[in-house]
C-alpha cells in the first residue's frame, strides 16, 4: 500500500489540467533534491505528475505537497496530494515565470523581471506585507500595481487557508464553502469554535465538525463539545418542523449524537452555559428553544392577542350587501358560506378553512369585493410566488408574496414593514397559510396593527410548512381565533373525481375511478408490479398516454410529484428518465453532479428579489453558454440569466417532491406509488398531491402502496408551544 504522509516539494512546470469549480488539478512538478519518488531515486531526475485540489495553481509556483505516492493504471506513477502550501521561489527565474503566468493579469516577463530586481526573490512576501513596495518598480501602472497586490494577498492567503482546511479533513468543496462563508477570518473562527461549521456551512454536519475539532485538539469531554451537540439536536429538530424540544428529549438526542461519550447528567453544565450566553431558551415546563424560534413563537402569540383584543368590529358588509353581490355575480351561497363572508368581514382576525371544491376562492373573491365597496383598502398575499400568482388569478387583483408585502430587504435581511411601520391597509388577506412557518408568521403579525383586519385562508389537511412551525393547526387548536370551516362541496365540483377522491382520502375511504371507456374521467390509476415497472410505466403515461388521450403538452402541463428524492421512483431518477424521453438537443453542462441541458424544465428554489424570480417559479432552460459559464431560463414573464455560482438556486423540475409543490396548481399531476417509499406514504401527503391538480390526476404503482397511503392517517407530530400560549393568554 502506498505510504501516506509523503511530501513532494518543487516547482510547478506545467498546469496540465485545472477545474476552477471542483479545483481538481493535474500538475507537472520539477522536484527539489530529496523529494523525488523514493522508488525512482536512481532514475535520472525529471518531472513528476501530481494530482489533487488547488484553488489557483500557476506555472513557476513553488509548492510543498503532502499526500502519497501511487500508480494510475493509465498514466502511471503519480503523487496524490491532500494538502498544498505555497513557498517562496528558490531562485529569481522561477519567480519571474510565476509572476508572468496567467495567475497575474497585466504582468509580462519584462515587468516580472523588474519586480524581482526591485524586491528580490522574497517579492511575494514583500508585496503581501507592504503593497506600496511595488511603487519602486519602474513602468508598473497604478491599476496593475493594485491588481497585483490584491491578487497576491488573495491567492496566497486563499491557498494557505485552503491547505489548512484540507489538513483538518475537509474535502475541496467543503473547504471552498467555508472560505466563501468566513473569508480571511476562517482559520481564526474555526480555531475558536470548530462546531460553527455544522451550524453555518451547508454540507458540513456535526460529525464532520467534530472530527475537525478533534484534529484541532478539542478534548472529547469539553463542555463546548456538549454545547455544540445540544445546539445541533435543536437545529435538526427545527429542520423537521419543531420549534421546541422537551429538555429530556434534547439531552437524549445529544447523548446519542456523541455516541455515548457523555451521559445525560453531563449536559446540565452545558445547558446552563448556553442559557447564560443566550444561545438557548429554557422555558417551563422544561421546553428548550433556539432563541429565534422562541422569540418568533412568543411574539406571534402576543401580536395575535393584541389583534383579537381589538375587536369585534363593525362589519364591512351585512346580509343586504352580500345578497346584492350574490345576485350581481350569479352566485348562490350555502348558509355556512354566507356566515363565513359576514364573519370574515367582522372580526379583527379570522380563519377560513376547507378542502377542495368547498368554495374558499369564491368566498375570498366576495370578501374582497365587498370590502372594496365599503371603501376599504385590501392587500392580498401568499407565502410563495407561485401561490401569490394563483391568488391574483382567482381574485383579479394584485397579490404579493408575504416577503414583498412586508418590504423584505435582501441586503440587510430586514423587513421595512413592522410594528413601527405597519401595513397601510384596512384588510389583509393571506392565502395558503398551511405553508406559513412561525418566523414568517411572526413578521407578518408584527406588521398588522389595529385597526387593520387580518383574514387567513388555508387547508389544514395540506402538508404543513417545510420549515419550523405548525401555525395553521395551532391557530385552530387554540380555539381562540374565529374559524369558519367550509365543508359543503359546490355542485359544480361534485362531478370531479379529483374533488371527490380528495375527500375520500381524508376519510380513509377507497377511491373512485371512471368506468372503462369514460372519456370525461379526470382521475386514473395505472397498476405496476414493482418500482422499476412503475418508473417505466410512469414515463410512458406522462410522455405518450396523456398527450394522446387529453391533448396536453406534457412538458408544459404535466407535473410529476414524488414522495422522495431517492430510489427508482424518486425525484432524481424520474427527472433523468423524463429528460431522456424529451431528447433535447443543444448544449449541456455538468456541474457538481447535476446536468443542465437546453430544454430542461427547472424550478427556482428561493426568493430572489433582484432577479424578480421566486421560490417555486418554474421555467425551461432556453440557452446554455457553450463554455458552460451560464444558462438562461425562460419563465412565463421574463428571461433570467444564471451564472455558475447561481446554479444552486435551480433544481430539475420534470419531477418535484410533493412538499415542493405546495401552493402550486398544475393542469395534470402524475404520482408514483411504491412500497419503497413507505416512510412517506401517508394520507396528508397523498391528499396534498391530488389537490395540486386542476384537470387530471394519474396514480401509477401498486395497490398496496396506495392502500398504505390512504390508511396511514398519522401526520408527524410537530412540537410547538403556540396553541398553548394562545390558550393561556387570550
XYZ file of C-alpha atoms in Angstrom:
730
model
C 0.000 0.000 0.000
C 1.360 3.465 -0.851
C 2.781 5.311 2.103
C 0.692 8.206 3.459
C 2.197 11.416 4.744
C 4.812 11.701 1.994
C 5.951 15.109 0.759
C 6.680 16.313 -2.766
C 8.298 19.739 -2.901
C 9.258 21.568 -6.036
C 8.250 23.962 -8.796
C 5.151 23.707 -11.000
C 6.487 23.275 -14.521
C 3.091 22.904 -16.169
C -0.573 23.012 -15.164
C -1.856 20.091 -17.205
C -5.448 20.469 -16.032
C -7.361 22.663 -13.573
C -11.118 22.847 -12.923
C -11.868 26.161 -11.163
C -15.108 24.789 -9.716
C -14.047 21.435 -8.270
C -10.388 22.634 -8.028
C -9.242 19.239 -9.281
C -5.745 19.798 -10.660
C -3.122 17.835 -12.571
C 0.419 19.236 -12.339
C 3.872 18.532 -13.654
C 6.294 19.177 -10.807
C 10.060 19.574 -11.003
C 11.034 18.099 -7.597
C 13.726 19.518 -5.392
C 16.544 17.263 -4.193
C 15.305 14.774 -1.627
C 11.641 14.981 -2.594
C 11.509 12.583 -5.551
C 9.591 9.312 -5.521
C 11.797 7.112 -3.316
C 11.343 4.197 -5.728
C 12.800 6.243 -8.581
C 15.740 7.884 -6.794
C 18.201 6.033 -9.005
C 16.485 7.338 -12.132
C 17.502 10.489 -13.923
C 15.821 13.372 -12.083
C 12.763 14.608 -14.032
C 9.239 15.884 -13.757
C 6.662 14.126 -11.570
C 2.873 14.107 -12.025
C 0.823 15.352 -9.062
C -2.975 15.284 -8.732
C -5.195 16.911 -6.095
C -7.084 20.090 -5.270
C -5.663 23.601 -5.642
C -7.515 26.941 -5.794
C -5.239 28.725 -8.310
C -2.075 26.960 -9.477
C 0.456 28.879 -11.560
C 3.421 27.754 -13.590
C 6.656 28.679 -11.859
C 4.988 28.482 -8.455
C 6.964 26.641 -5.761
C 4.809 24.303 -3.676
C 5.023 21.762 -0.881
C 2.502 18.947 -1.437
C 1.553 16.425 1.236
C -0.002 13.111 0.262
C 1.135 9.720 -1.028
C 2.802 8.111 -3.999
C 0.570 5.917 -6.104
C 0.133 4.463 -9.554
C -2.626 5.157 -12.075
C -3.396 2.241 -14.406
C -3.308 4.521 -17.446
C -0.991 7.384 -16.512
C 1.485 5.508 -14.346
C 3.279 6.868 -11.267
C 1.785 9.997 -9.697
C 1.699 11.877 -6.420
C -1.811 12.170 -4.937
C -1.819 15.176 -2.625
C -4.316 16.166 0.057
C -2.748 19.469 1.094
C -0.638 22.129 -0.600
C 1.455 25.017 0.679
C 2.808 27.846 -1.468
C 6.522 28.523 -0.903
C 8.780 31.377 -1.906
C 10.715 30.560 -5.103
C 14.300 29.413 -4.614
C 15.653 31.463 -7.483
C 14.733 34.527 -9.485
C 13.910 32.591 -12.663
C 11.108 30.636 -11.028
C 9.617 33.775 -9.521
C 9.750 35.618 -12.862
C 7.965 32.749 -14.542
C 5.284 32.643 -11.836
C 4.649 36.407 -11.885
C 4.388 36.449 -15.674
C 1.985 33.485 -15.762
C -1.782 33.685 -16.272
C -2.209 33.955 -12.497
C -1.394 37.694 -12.647
C -3.120 39.814 -15.283
C -1.084 42.593 -16.893
C 2.327 41.267 -15.786
C 4.543 40.139 -18.626
C 8.092 38.809 -18.424
C 9.674 42.290 -18.565
C 7.649 43.640 -15.650
C 8.128 40.406 -13.725
C 11.905 40.768 -14.013
C 11.728 44.383 -12.812
C 9.648 43.317 -9.795
C 12.172 40.630 -8.848
C 15.105 43.018 -9.358
C 13.428 45.626 -7.127
C 12.062 43.345 -4.384
C 14.223 40.231 -4.554
C 13.278 36.562 -4.551
C 11.145 37.196 -1.484
C 8.958 39.539 -3.562
C 5.655 37.740 -2.869
C 6.032 38.075 0.890
C 7.117 41.716 0.500
C 4.079 42.543 -1.659
C 1.752 40.794 0.749
C 3.101 42.696 3.771
C 3.656 46.069 2.065
C 1.807 46.623 -1.250
C 3.350 50.108 -1.523
C 6.727 48.443 -2.117
C 5.587 47.971 -5.719
C 5.925 51.723 -6.242
C 9.655 51.097 -6.606
C 9.073 49.121 -9.806
C 9.632 51.209 -12.931
C 6.801 51.148 -15.516
C 4.238 49.495 -13.248
C 0.983 51.415 -13.697
C -1.145 52.105 -10.641
C -4.075 49.915 -11.759
C -1.770 46.958 -12.488
C 0.087 47.536 -9.223
C -3.109 47.494 -7.163
C -4.436 44.464 -9.027
C -1.175 42.585 -8.465
C -1.106 43.388 -4.750
C -4.711 42.287 -4.293
C -4.111 39.114 -6.270
C -1.038 38.187 -4.237
C -2.867 38.762 -0.978
C -5.962 36.855 -2.003
C -4.254 33.975 -3.798
C -1.553 33.275 -1.263
C -3.977 33.687 1.612
C -6.574 31.516 -0.096
C -4.104 28.753 -0.826
C -2.759 28.725 2.720
C -6.285 28.717 4.087
C -7.332 26.010 1.634
C -4.380 23.890 2.721
C -5.263 24.456 6.391
C -8.857 23.306 5.821
C -7.856 20.249 3.805
C -5.414 19.394 6.552
C -8.304 19.340 9.033
C -10.006 16.651 6.970
C -12.443 18.725 4.923
C -12.999 17.949 1.254
C -12.325 20.516 -1.506
C -15.981 21.579 -1.869
C -16.353 21.842 1.890
C -13.186 23.931 2.153
C -14.416 26.191 -0.638
C -17.769 26.642 1.140
C -16.003 27.538 4.402
C -13.832 30.156 2.675
C -16.888 31.603 0.957
C -18.716 31.808 4.300
C -15.964 33.214 6.522
C -13.421 34.730 4.135
C -9.997 35.616 5.530
C -11.225 35.079 9.106
C -11.959 31.394 8.501
C -8.950 29.938 10.315
C -9.382 32.215 13.323
C -13.094 31.455 13.632
C -12.681 27.707 13.219
C -9.903 27.523 15.784
C -12.122 29.462 18.214
C -15.136 27.199 17.631
C -14.919 24.402 15.040
C -18.563 23.475 15.679
C -19.657 26.634 13.890
C -19.033 24.653 10.707
C -22.048 22.397 11.315
C -24.249 25.392 12.068
C -23.139 27.822 9.367
C -21.908 25.844 6.362
C -24.229 23.829 4.138
C -22.852 20.354 3.509
C -20.966 20.042 6.802
C -22.678 18.023 9.520
C -21.967 17.670 13.196
C -19.715 14.627 12.896
C -17.510 16.334 10.305
C -17.208 19.391 12.555
C -16.500 17.072 15.486
C -13.656 15.470 13.536
C -12.245 18.922 12.762
C -12.446 19.762 16.473
C -10.582 16.558 17.307
C -7.860 17.423 14.783
C -7.551 20.835 16.450
C -7.082 19.176 19.832
C -10.505 19.861 21.387
C -10.953 17.346 24.286
C -13.839 14.910 23.862
C -15.123 15.833 27.318
C -15.089 19.597 26.629
C -18.200 21.490 27.688
C -18.132 23.246 24.308
C -18.487 19.889 22.571
C -21.588 19.029 24.596
C -22.989 22.515 23.990
C -22.477 22.094 20.257
C -24.248 18.728 20.367
C -27.258 20.276 22.102
C -27.498 23.106 19.568
C -27.159 20.647 16.696
C -30.017 18.494 18.022
C -32.239 21.590 18.351
C -31.279 22.707 14.846
C -32.069 19.275 13.428
C -35.429 19.345 15.227
C -36.274 22.693 13.632
C -35.427 21.217 10.213
C -38.067 18.566 10.999
C -40.606 21.298 11.743
C -40.363 21.557 15.540
C -39.990 24.923 17.248
C -39.031 23.326 20.591
C -37.939 20.103 22.269
C -38.600 18.888 25.806
C -35.378 19.050 27.791
C -35.260 15.281 28.296
C -35.643 14.642 24.551
C -32.984 17.241 23.759
C -30.461 15.643 26.115
C -31.317 12.159 24.864
C -30.600 13.283 21.309
C -27.281 14.856 22.322
C -26.188 11.692 24.164
C -26.910 9.687 21.025
C -25.108 12.223 18.818
C -21.928 11.973 20.917
C -22.123 8.177 20.703
C -22.031 7.580 24.410
C -19.080 9.859 25.233
C -21.264 11.609 27.853
C -24.291 10.553 29.918
C -27.424 12.631 30.445
C -26.194 14.203 33.681
C -23.111 15.589 31.967
C -25.224 18.047 29.957
C -26.508 20.163 32.860
C -23.445 22.423 32.804
C -23.635 22.802 29.016
C -27.321 23.771 29.167
C -26.629 26.342 31.890
C -23.812 27.824 29.836
C -25.976 28.038 26.694
C -28.782 29.719 28.641
C -26.303 32.142 30.212
C -24.936 33.099 26.797
C -28.480 33.369 25.368
C -27.881 30.619 22.823
C -30.728 28.538 24.246
C -34.020 29.443 25.935
C -35.283 27.076 28.619
C -38.917 27.705 29.402
C -41.123 25.946 31.922
C -42.170 23.187 31.817
C -38.694 22.331 30.551
C -39.214 23.442 26.952
C -35.967 24.115 25.098
C -35.904 26.582 22.196
C -33.379 28.110 19.897
C -33.720 31.866 20.594
C -35.100 32.810 17.165
C -37.945 30.296 17.431
C -38.771 31.311 20.988
C -38.857 34.987 20.020
C -40.990 34.252 16.938
C -43.467 31.990 18.702
C -43.953 34.241 21.736
C -44.042 37.387 19.570
C -46.609 35.827 17.238
C -48.820 34.942 20.210
C -48.508 38.469 21.635
C -49.479 40.133 18.350
C -52.403 37.774 17.794
C -53.593 38.542 21.321
C -53.438 42.274 20.602
C -55.422 41.891 17.375
C -58.071 39.690 18.993
C -58.417 42.131 21.887
C -59.171 44.990 19.462
C -62.454 43.513 18.166
C -65.190 42.882 17.303
C -65.563 45.440 14.525
C -68.435 46.886 12.582
C -68.952 44.513 9.630
C -67.718 45.913 6.327
C -70.857 44.403 4.781
C -74.135 42.920 6.010
C -76.741 40.489 4.698
C -78.219 43.022 2.283
C -74.890 43.874 0.645
C -73.972 40.184 0.414
C -77.284 39.221 -1.212
C -76.889 42.041 -3.712
C -73.375 40.818 -4.577
C -74.676 37.247 -4.980
C -77.321 38.426 -7.433
C -74.803 40.564 -9.326
C -72.364 37.689 -9.728
C -74.930 34.920 -10.219
C -73.735 33.017 -7.147
C -75.998 31.272 -4.649
C -74.172 30.653 -1.381
C -74.785 27.920 1.172
C -75.868 29.319 4.588
C -72.484 28.375 6.095
C -70.744 30.230 3.292
C -72.826 33.364 3.947
C -71.956 33.106 7.619
C -68.275 32.889 6.674
C -68.375 36.006 4.478
C -70.063 38.139 7.143
C -67.836 36.772 9.896
C -64.613 37.360 7.977
C -65.698 40.977 7.401
C -66.488 41.494 11.092
C -63.668 40.015 13.162
C -60.254 41.689 13.579
C -58.596 38.355 12.720
C -60.286 35.223 11.407
C -59.608 31.933 9.647
C -61.247 30.486 6.535
C -60.514 26.777 6.045
C -61.749 23.863 3.986
C -60.791 21.352 1.345
C -61.152 21.397 -2.441
C -64.475 22.244 -4.036
C -65.976 23.952 -0.977
C -65.688 27.461 -2.357
C -62.819 29.076 -0.469
C -61.805 31.004 -3.585
C -65.366 32.185 -4.160
C -65.607 33.383 -0.557
C -62.304 35.259 -0.849
C -63.495 36.969 -4.059
C -66.720 38.046 -2.365
C -64.945 39.244 0.774
C -62.510 41.347 -1.265
C -65.263 42.786 -3.473
C -67.484 43.710 -0.507
C -64.571 45.218 1.442
C -63.613 47.380 -1.543
C -67.219 48.536 -1.975
C -67.047 49.675 1.657
C -64.017 51.801 0.643
C -61.589 49.513 2.472
C -58.044 49.187 1.168
C -57.308 45.474 0.671
C -53.885 43.822 0.344
C -53.506 40.201 -0.818
C -50.551 37.904 -0.154
C -49.343 34.288 -0.057
C -46.173 32.657 1.283
C -44.718 31.856 -2.173
C -44.606 33.487 -5.578
C -46.497 30.622 -7.185
C -49.300 30.800 -4.593
C -49.448 34.599 -4.954
C -49.945 34.226 -8.717
C -52.822 31.813 -8.130
C -54.429 34.234 -5.682
C -54.081 37.088 -8.174
C -55.661 34.987 -10.932
C -58.519 33.939 -8.637
C -59.368 37.458 -7.454
C -58.405 39.534 -10.477
C -56.309 41.758 -8.215
C -52.652 42.158 -7.396
C -51.270 39.655 -4.891
C -47.753 39.598 -3.485
C -45.506 37.219 -1.630
C -45.503 37.941 2.089
C -41.847 38.963 1.789
C -42.689 41.539 -0.867
C -45.759 42.719 1.054
C -43.560 43.358 4.097
C -40.794 45.023 2.051
C -38.060 42.462 2.627
C -34.540 43.851 2.073
C -32.199 41.065 0.891
C -29.069 43.084 1.694
C -29.958 43.516 5.373
C -32.341 40.598 5.908
C -34.871 43.015 7.418
C -38.492 43.882 6.712
C -39.484 47.500 6.097
C -42.970 46.828 7.441
C -43.106 46.062 11.165
C -44.742 47.247 14.386
C -43.300 50.749 13.928
C -44.149 50.899 10.200
C -47.272 48.721 9.884
C -49.005 47.814 6.650
C -51.189 50.570 5.237
C -54.339 48.540 4.685
C -57.792 48.097 6.114
C -57.898 44.379 5.299
C -55.019 41.963 4.701
C -55.892 38.578 3.167
C -53.245 35.831 3.285
C -53.883 32.598 1.368
C -52.217 29.149 1.629
C -51.272 29.631 5.262
C -50.648 25.915 5.728
C -47.260 26.852 4.228
C -46.652 29.632 6.779
C -43.791 28.946 9.207
C -43.551 30.502 12.646
C -40.809 33.032 11.796
C -42.573 34.494 8.749
C -45.909 34.456 10.610
C -44.280 36.468 13.402
C -43.047 39.125 10.968
C -46.451 39.260 9.277
C -48.360 39.761 12.536
C -45.938 42.472 13.666
C -46.888 44.481 10.585
C -50.652 44.044 11.026
C -51.684 46.517 13.690
C -55.242 47.513 14.728
C -57.499 48.646 13.156
C -56.251 46.575 10.177
C -58.183 43.308 9.862
C -56.426 40.025 9.031
C -58.064 37.179 7.118
C -56.105 33.912 6.944
C -57.089 31.258 4.398
C -55.833 27.704 4.213
C -56.464 23.980 4.170
C -55.444 22.306 7.454
C -55.267 18.916 5.741
C -52.437 20.025 3.471
C -48.869 19.273 4.476
C -47.535 21.820 6.988
C -44.790 24.340 6.260
C -41.446 22.999 5.090
C -39.698 24.971 7.820
C -40.377 25.094 11.563
C -43.829 25.745 12.918
C -47.366 24.422 12.808
C -49.114 27.761 12.550
C -52.453 26.901 10.929
C -53.006 23.787 13.041
C -52.031 25.663 16.218
C -54.396 28.547 15.477
C -57.273 26.110 15.018
C -56.293 24.015 18.051
C -56.148 27.060 20.314
C -59.847 27.757 19.782
C -59.110 31.462 20.232
C -59.177 32.625 16.609
C -62.632 32.723 14.956
C -62.591 29.917 12.392
C -65.034 29.378 9.521
C -64.642 25.886 8.075
C -66.381 25.146 4.788
C -67.497 21.561 4.262
C -70.269 21.723 1.651
C -68.942 20.833 -1.812
C -70.140 23.127 -4.620
C -72.494 21.396 -7.030
C -70.204 22.007 -9.999
C -67.316 20.401 -8.093
C -69.302 17.262 -7.227
C -68.752 15.867 -10.729
C -64.969 15.950 -10.355
C -63.355 12.713 -9.203
C -60.368 14.826 -8.148
C -62.534 16.649 -5.589
C -64.455 13.537 -4.502
C -61.320 11.429 -4.140
C -59.556 14.155 -2.176
C -62.352 13.911 0.397
C -62.280 10.092 0.245
C -58.566 10.204 1.072
C -59.170 12.363 4.148
C -61.848 9.934 5.363
C -59.668 6.882 4.689
C -62.101 5.585 2.078
C -61.491 3.693 -1.163
C -61.039 5.871 -4.239
C -63.386 6.106 -7.199
C -62.178 5.596 -10.757
C -64.016 6.189 -14.048
C -65.732 3.331 -15.829
C -63.868 1.785 -18.748
C -64.318 3.944 -21.836
C -65.353 7.037 -19.858
C -63.997 9.933 -21.900
C -64.668 12.531 -19.207
C -62.766 10.905 -16.356
C -60.213 13.013 -14.505
C -58.727 10.502 -12.017
C -56.958 7.277 -13.051
C -54.846 4.511 -11.529
C -52.306 2.513 -13.568
C -51.074 -0.581 -11.724
C -47.432 -1.697 -11.864
C -45.707 -4.617 -10.142
C -42.583 -3.023 -8.681
C -40.566 0.202 -8.573
C -38.767 -0.432 -11.863
C -42.008 -1.219 -13.694
C -43.682 1.803 -12.074
C -40.941 4.138 -13.287
C -41.143 2.765 -16.823
C -44.921 2.982 -16.936
C -44.964 6.472 -15.432
C -42.707 7.801 -18.194
C -44.995 6.188 -20.780
C -48.107 7.700 -19.164
C -46.550 11.163 -18.991
C -44.965 11.324 -22.426
C -47.392 9.231 -24.529
C -50.763 8.402 -22.988
C -51.688 11.803 -21.541
C -50.713 13.780 -24.692
C -52.563 11.268 -26.882
C -55.730 10.981 -24.758
C -56.071 14.525 -23.417
C -54.137 16.598 -25.942
C -51.856 18.043 -23.277
C -48.286 19.186 -23.823
C -46.577 17.023 -21.204
C -43.554 19.307 -20.917
C -45.757 22.284 -20.043
C -48.897 20.799 -18.486
C -47.958 17.573 -16.688
C -46.230 17.658 -13.312
C -44.815 14.516 -11.714
C -44.950 14.622 -7.902
C -42.956 12.037 -5.942
C -42.790 11.455 -2.176
C -38.981 11.220 -2.053
C -35.797 12.120 -3.928
C -34.172 8.692 -3.879
C -34.999 5.360 -5.440
C -36.107 4.241 -8.888
C -39.325 6.249 -8.483
C -37.703 9.157 -6.687
C -37.445 12.702 -7.998
C -33.812 12.377 -9.113
C -34.282 9.176 -11.150
C -37.568 10.327 -12.707
C -36.043 13.631 -13.757
C -33.251 11.759 -15.514
C -35.728 9.417 -17.266
C -38.028 12.229 -18.379
C -35.095 14.291 -19.647
C -34.005 11.288 -21.699
C -37.542 10.933 -23.049
C -37.529 14.598 -24.011
C -34.358 14.055 -26.005
C -33.483 17.745 -26.148
C -30.626 18.738 -28.370
C -28.306 21.659 -27.880
C -25.673 22.287 -25.267
C -25.426 20.765 -21.817
C -23.091 21.223 -18.888
C -22.245 19.092 -15.887
C -21.872 20.892 -12.591
C -21.436 19.320 -9.170
C -23.159 16.086 -10.032
C -26.041 17.664 -11.971
C -26.691 18.069 -15.687
C -28.199 21.249 -17.175
C -29.402 20.973 -20.764
C -31.274 23.114 -23.252
C -34.993 22.363 -22.922
C -34.819 21.197 -19.312
C -37.708 22.114 -17.063
C -36.411 23.736 -13.864
C -37.738 25.221 -10.644
C -36.276 28.182 -8.762
C -35.825 27.346 -5.066
C -35.529 30.672 -3.226
C -36.870 34.203 -3.380
C -34.535 36.385 -5.446
C -35.827 39.943 -5.363
C -33.105 41.319 -7.613
C -33.940 38.898 -10.424
C -37.660 39.071 -9.561
C -37.931 35.289 -9.577
C -39.295 33.445 -6.567
C -39.343 30.132 -4.758
C -41.469 27.718 -6.787
C -41.300 29.584 -10.110
C -40.931 27.141 -12.997
C -39.346 27.651 -16.388
C -37.307 25.976 -19.119
C -33.653 26.327 -19.972
C -33.537 28.205 -23.245
C -29.773 28.637 -23.603
C -26.632 27.059 -22.229
C -23.461 29.022 -22.862
C -21.034 26.912 -24.936
C -18.263 27.432 -22.366
C -20.578 26.397 -19.510
C -20.335 29.793 -17.813
C -24.072 30.408 -17.621
C -27.599 29.418 -18.563
C -30.756 31.351 -19.456
C -34.151 30.232 -18.170
C -37.395 31.303 -19.826
C -40.125 31.949 -17.258
C -43.690 32.910 -18.248
C -43.000 36.613 -17.593
C -39.294 37.010 -18.389
C -35.931 35.527 -19.259
C -33.489 35.161 -16.361
C -29.759 34.504 -16.582
C -27.814 32.386 -14.089
C -24.074 32.188 -13.560
C -22.384 29.041 -12.268
C -22.449 30.318 -8.712
C -26.256 30.631 -9.007
C -26.986 27.137 -10.343
C -27.703 26.033 -6.761
C -30.882 28.172 -6.937
C -32.284 25.769 -9.544
C -33.460 22.174 -9.443
C -34.643 19.928 -12.298
C -38.432 20.011 -12.367
C -39.883 17.375 -14.691
C -40.474 15.751 -11.299
C -40.545 17.514 -7.921
C -41.416 16.440 -4.382
C -44.940 16.794 -3.069
C -43.602 19.177 -0.419
C -42.142 21.469 -3.079
C -45.471 21.504 -4.950
C -47.251 23.263 -2.074
C -49.005 26.417 -3.150
C -48.913 25.348 -6.787
C -51.537 24.112 -9.190
C -50.975 22.145 -12.396
C -53.255 21.027 -15.234
C -52.239 17.399 -14.629
C -50.484 15.596 -11.787
C -48.885 12.156 -12.065
C -47.672 10.430 -8.895
C -45.722 7.185 -8.404
C -46.856 4.981 -5.516
C -44.384 2.278 -4.493
C -43.851 0.496 -1.193
C -40.173 1.555 -1.263
C -41.462 4.992 -0.207
C -43.294 3.537 2.810
C -41.830 6.083 5.258
C -43.545 8.891 3.319
C -46.757 7.142 2.340
C -49.374 8.911 4.422
C -52.802 10.369 3.930
C -51.928 14.072 4.043
C -49.121 13.717 1.520
C -51.363 11.896 -0.976
C -54.117 14.462 -0.375
C -51.723 17.346 -0.983
C -50.523 15.791 -4.253
C -54.033 15.121 -5.537
C -55.267 18.637 -4.717
C -52.462 20.201 -6.766
C -54.217 19.035 -9.964
C -56.697 21.192 -11.834
C -57.864 18.835 -14.621
C -56.283 15.394 -14.266
C -54.700 13.025 -11.706
C -52.954 9.786 -12.620
C -51.559 7.472 -9.944
C -49.042 4.858 -11.100
C -47.854 1.995 -8.924
C -49.033 -0.736 -6.586
C -52.456 -1.054 -4.985
C -50.697 -1.961 -1.746
C -48.774 1.327 -1.710
C -51.978 3.253 -2.434
C -53.731 1.489 0.444
C -50.785 2.226 2.738
C -51.038 5.926 1.962
C -54.807 6.078 2.499
C -54.714 4.006 5.708
C -51.871 5.982 7.304
C -53.579 8.963 8.959
C -50.689 9.642 11.336
C -49.298 13.024 10.456
C -45.939 13.512 12.073
C -46.389 15.487 15.280
C -44.792 18.919 15.337
C -43.693 20.170 18.715
C -44.826 23.757 19.147
C -45.995 25.943 22.003
C -48.129 28.410 20.008
C -51.517 26.822 20.753
C -50.729 26.632 24.484
C -49.611 30.275 24.541
C -52.853 31.403 22.902
C -54.974 29.282 25.235
C -53.186 30.664 28.277
C -53.208 34.331 27.302
C -56.340 35.064 25.273
